[in-house]
């Protein structure tokens, strides 16, 4: 341990190596606080690529595990410390190195906060779409590690689609470039994409070239109320089948609506079973919303209210963004699931989740990126109640089993971390897992990078 | 050899195992015919996944190299046979298994021809964007192997962005599923993307889940003439900087225009230095074209002609699609380059390519996916002329060096194959190549899959 600290300090400034347990304890886990987390030996906060290389060389020399971290807003424990590890926090590497409107790229360090980048590129008429709920806090490096999604995905896709190239410090400290800054490129295996979503288990991202888009027009939102979740899902099917491309298509169930109202007094329709929010950022969003309103009505909407303007639209989005936080106030603890199913199976997913809630006598609120078939069933439970905690865990697992049964995935955007690693094996099967491990071994033969995650 | 054939025939029908050298010779190479190609021992044409597994098990048992092939329309020799290999042609596995308009996915076997799929999904109001020039012949499996591009990429991206999930037969015959059929998913490393563009060197794709989009409105095309290529590139910069999203933005230089006219009597403006084609498939393409016409004029266009209708648009596109074929008629042989640079460097790329042509006293026609910065300099030479052939090869290499110098890649969409493998090492650097090899080794430890390609 002394040796580790002495070596780390050889090429790191004093304030970049933290051992005070009162401080390092704060780096022990991400926002999935119910996942197991160990006690880090030390937290390092490098500011340069060379310092990251030094950390990895030291870790390799002394065989010390390294847990990379961004803002620790993850929901799967992927950034949780393991006992005796080096926590490698990238938050001090937070420079936007370049924004180029002609090439439509930004070059950033991993610690740049998502919202900071988004606002910076907006000044130049550009748009960085990925918008996880935590976008005001989370870092681009964390977004890359977890392949974050958000509300924009139904039209604009996930983080993976915006990462063109990376610089990565490998486990042994060597620096590797992947990918490109060009619009296209097929030179060799796509290692860039391999790193996106790898949860810090293959290397440390120290620089990223991100694709940008031109800023779209402001989006206009419509809210449609339904007497059943199935009817709302039917509307989703009609909207997508008819070839619409909404910029957002979100669903909140009654539990979620009521929780948001209680917390923020938003005046959402308290008695409706399902609220569907659809938005367009097209040249004529009102016309698109009118077409979607008709489809909602045909699917049985009891009320359809298009927002009058951008301000009203923003209010509706705010309600949606508050959903997870609001659901967290129902009981002392929550487990947030992240099952994504083919959108044709969304109604089945939501109805059967409701049956699971009844079976386990639990409150499970559901909000969903409905256009993607990505549901977030939030299991609310009292952590002090042992029996309820057990039921919560069982229902959480049953929801994942249901997702797989419906042809879906255990995680649409939150990642595997420690929370779902047993389930990853179930989704990928033995051959899949073996090849995942083979890839891991190719990059990290000593198994030092974020051990105990994913597999 | 006898043992190989006996074993192969144990689980393959007689007509699926071809040894007649008159026939197998036809499978020796793809369309980069000037790349070295060996003589296959046998060509197999499996129709089922199980048959592919049998081929790979046999190959592994007997340590025989396997070269997977689609329609052999590739331009880098990636499908070229090696001596004594099994050519594994997937063209008989050509079923479209499913098209689902709600989930917006198609499930296909690898031998499905791109145009067949495109037309099939169009009947349901859907769109499969990737459109390489060879789309009437090339297969989806080949497109996946080479990560094909096309004219659509400036708006819709490349093949990689449409591959959601795969079934892959590994080198030892085991079957692996990767990815998903959902809109989103982050369960483990993205092995799907790793296979896209891997040129058959990691495994055999036997099934693919492809993402579809709603059919866009028909595109309307504009043609703008410029007195210099630099002015045309300036127009490209203005168009992209102003936030336009054309569905196509293509450039043809004078050599290309004249070659197309000679071959197809299209009546293109023979005396102009550069022709820019821009298209929009937006709700109001005429309005978008008008805005782009203004930007072209501001950049110095000598004439701007918007197509009157879809038929006129199609004619212009046809001219562009004929470009490579037309350039091939100039001399007995061509080498088609595929350098992609940041679009801000497009003018420099084209001007300096012209200087390279002068230096080597060669005709080098350039057509380009200008909106992507992806140029195809076509080096025209007489293969019987030894000196000219040498100069052709040298100029071809110098063009790649130029691309790298300008921050680009040696291949935007055609792949590495045997043609560019020395250059891949130059682009990726020693650490990058080492990790590429490590990934290869993880999937194919015996080195049986498409040996001698990529590295």
mmCIF file of N, CA, C and O in Angstrom, chain A residues 12-13 16 44-49 51-52 55 87-93:
data_model
loop_
_atom_site.group_PDB
_atom_site.id
_atom_site.type_symbol
_atom_site.label_atom_id
_atom_site.label_comp_id
_atom_site.label_asym_id
_atom_site.label_seq_id
_atom_site.Cartn_x
_atom_site.Cartn_y
_atom_site.Cartn_z
ATOM 1 N N UNK A 12 2.319 12.121 -10.082
ATOM 2 C CA UNK A 12 1.010 12.773 -9.889
ATOM 3 C C UNK A 12 1.176 13.860 -8.834
ATOM 4 O O UNK A 12 1.880 13.650 -7.837
ATOM 5 N N UNK A 13 0.545 15.017 -9.036
ATOM 6 C CA UNK A 13 0.625 16.058 -8.009
ATOM 7 C C UNK A 13 -0.023 15.575 -6.702
ATOM 8 O O UNK A 13 -0.875 14.684 -6.719
ATOM 9 N N UNK A 16 -3.728 15.170 -6.335
ATOM 10 C CA UNK A 16 -4.378 14.228 -7.247
ATOM 11 C C UNK A 16 -4.388 12.813 -6.684
ATOM 12 O O UNK A 16 -4.888 11.891 -7.326
ATOM 13 N N UNK A 44 -7.461 8.564 -7.330
ATOM 14 C CA UNK A 44 -6.561 9.448 -8.079
ATOM 15 C C UNK A 44 -7.372 10.294 -9.056
ATOM 16 O O UNK A 44 -8.363 9.840 -9.617
ATOM 17 N N UNK A 45 -6.932 11.521 -9.227
ATOM 18 C CA UNK A 45 -7.637 12.489 -10.071
ATOM 19 C C UNK A 45 -6.671 13.081 -11.085
ATOM 20 O O UNK A 45 -6.281 14.252 -10.971
ATOM 21 N N UNK A 46 -6.267 12.303 -12.083
ATOM 22 C CA UNK A 46 -5.288 12.813 -13.051
ATOM 23 C C UNK A 46 -5.881 13.932 -13.907
ATOM 24 O O UNK A 46 -7.091 14.014 -14.083
ATOM 25 N N UNK A 47 -4.974 14.768 -14.433
ATOM 26 C CA UNK A 47 -5.393 15.864 -15.310
ATOM 27 C C UNK A 47 -4.857 15.716 -16.726
ATOM 28 O O UNK A 47 -5.225 16.507 -17.606
ATOM 29 N N UNK A 48 -3.971 14.761 -16.922
ATOM 30 C CA UNK A 48 -3.376 14.591 -18.253
ATOM 31 C C UNK A 48 -3.363 13.115 -18.657
ATOM 32 O O UNK A 48 -3.451 12.225 -17.807
ATOM 33 N N UNK A 49 -3.207 12.922 -19.952
ATOM 34 C CA UNK A 49 -3.096 11.558 -20.475
ATOM 35 C C UNK A 49 -1.899 10.854 -19.848
ATOM 36 O O UNK A 49 -1.976 9.681 -19.456
ATOM 37 N N UNK A 51 -0.552 11.290 -17.006
ATOM 38 C CA UNK A 51 -0.823 10.883 -15.621
ATOM 39 C C UNK A 51 -1.687 9.616 -15.584
ATOM 40 O O UNK A 51 -1.486 8.739 -14.744
ATOM 41 N N UNK A 52 -2.642 9.520 -16.506
ATOM 42 C CA UNK A 52 -3.451 8.302 -16.572
ATOM 43 C C UNK A 52 -2.553 7.114 -16.924
ATOM 44 O O UNK A 52 -2.660 6.031 -16.328
ATOM 45 N N UNK A 55 -0.710 6.038 -13.896
ATOM 46 C CA UNK A 55 -1.567 5.277 -12.970
ATOM 47 C C UNK A 55 -1.685 3.826 -13.442
ATOM 48 O O UNK A 55 -1.533 2.883 -12.658
ATOM 49 N N UNK A 87 -9.336 3.987 -7.336
ATOM 50 C CA UNK A 87 -10.415 4.630 -8.082
ATOM 51 C C UNK A 87 -9.773 5.680 -8.976
ATOM 52 O O UNK A 87 -9.065 6.569 -8.493
ATOM 53 N N UNK A 88 -9.990 5.532 -10.267
ATOM 54 C CA UNK A 88 -9.406 6.457 -11.243
ATOM 55 C C UNK A 88 -10.532 7.358 -11.733
ATOM 56 O O UNK A 88 -11.322 6.986 -12.600
ATOM 57 N N UNK A 89 -10.612 8.525 -11.114
ATOM 58 C CA UNK A 89 -11.677 9.459 -11.483
ATOM 59 C C UNK A 89 -11.196 10.371 -12.602
ATOM 60 O O UNK A 89 -10.130 10.981 -12.494
ATOM 61 N N UNK A 90 -11.979 10.469 -13.647
ATOM 62 C CA UNK A 90 -11.575 11.274 -14.806
ATOM 63 C C UNK A 90 -12.191 12.676 -14.795
ATOM 64 O O UNK A 90 -12.073 13.400 -15.783
ATOM 65 N N UNK A 91 -12.814 13.061 -13.706
ATOM 66 C CA UNK A 91 -13.583 14.310 -13.715
ATOM 67 C C UNK A 91 -12.732 15.569 -13.883
ATOM 68 O O UNK A 91 -13.233 16.609 -14.292
ATOM 69 N N UNK A 92 -11.440 15.467 -13.583
ATOM 70 C CA UNK A 92 -10.594 16.666 -13.740
ATOM 71 C C UNK A 92 -10.104 16.835 -15.182
ATOM 72 O O UNK A 92 -9.533 17.867 -15.524
ATOM 73 N N UNK A 93 -10.292 15.823 -15.990
ATOM 74 C CA UNK A 93 -9.939 15.957 -17.413
ATOM 75 C C UNK A 93 -11.202 16.406 -18.136
ATOM 76 O O UNK A 93 -11.908 15.594 -18.729
#
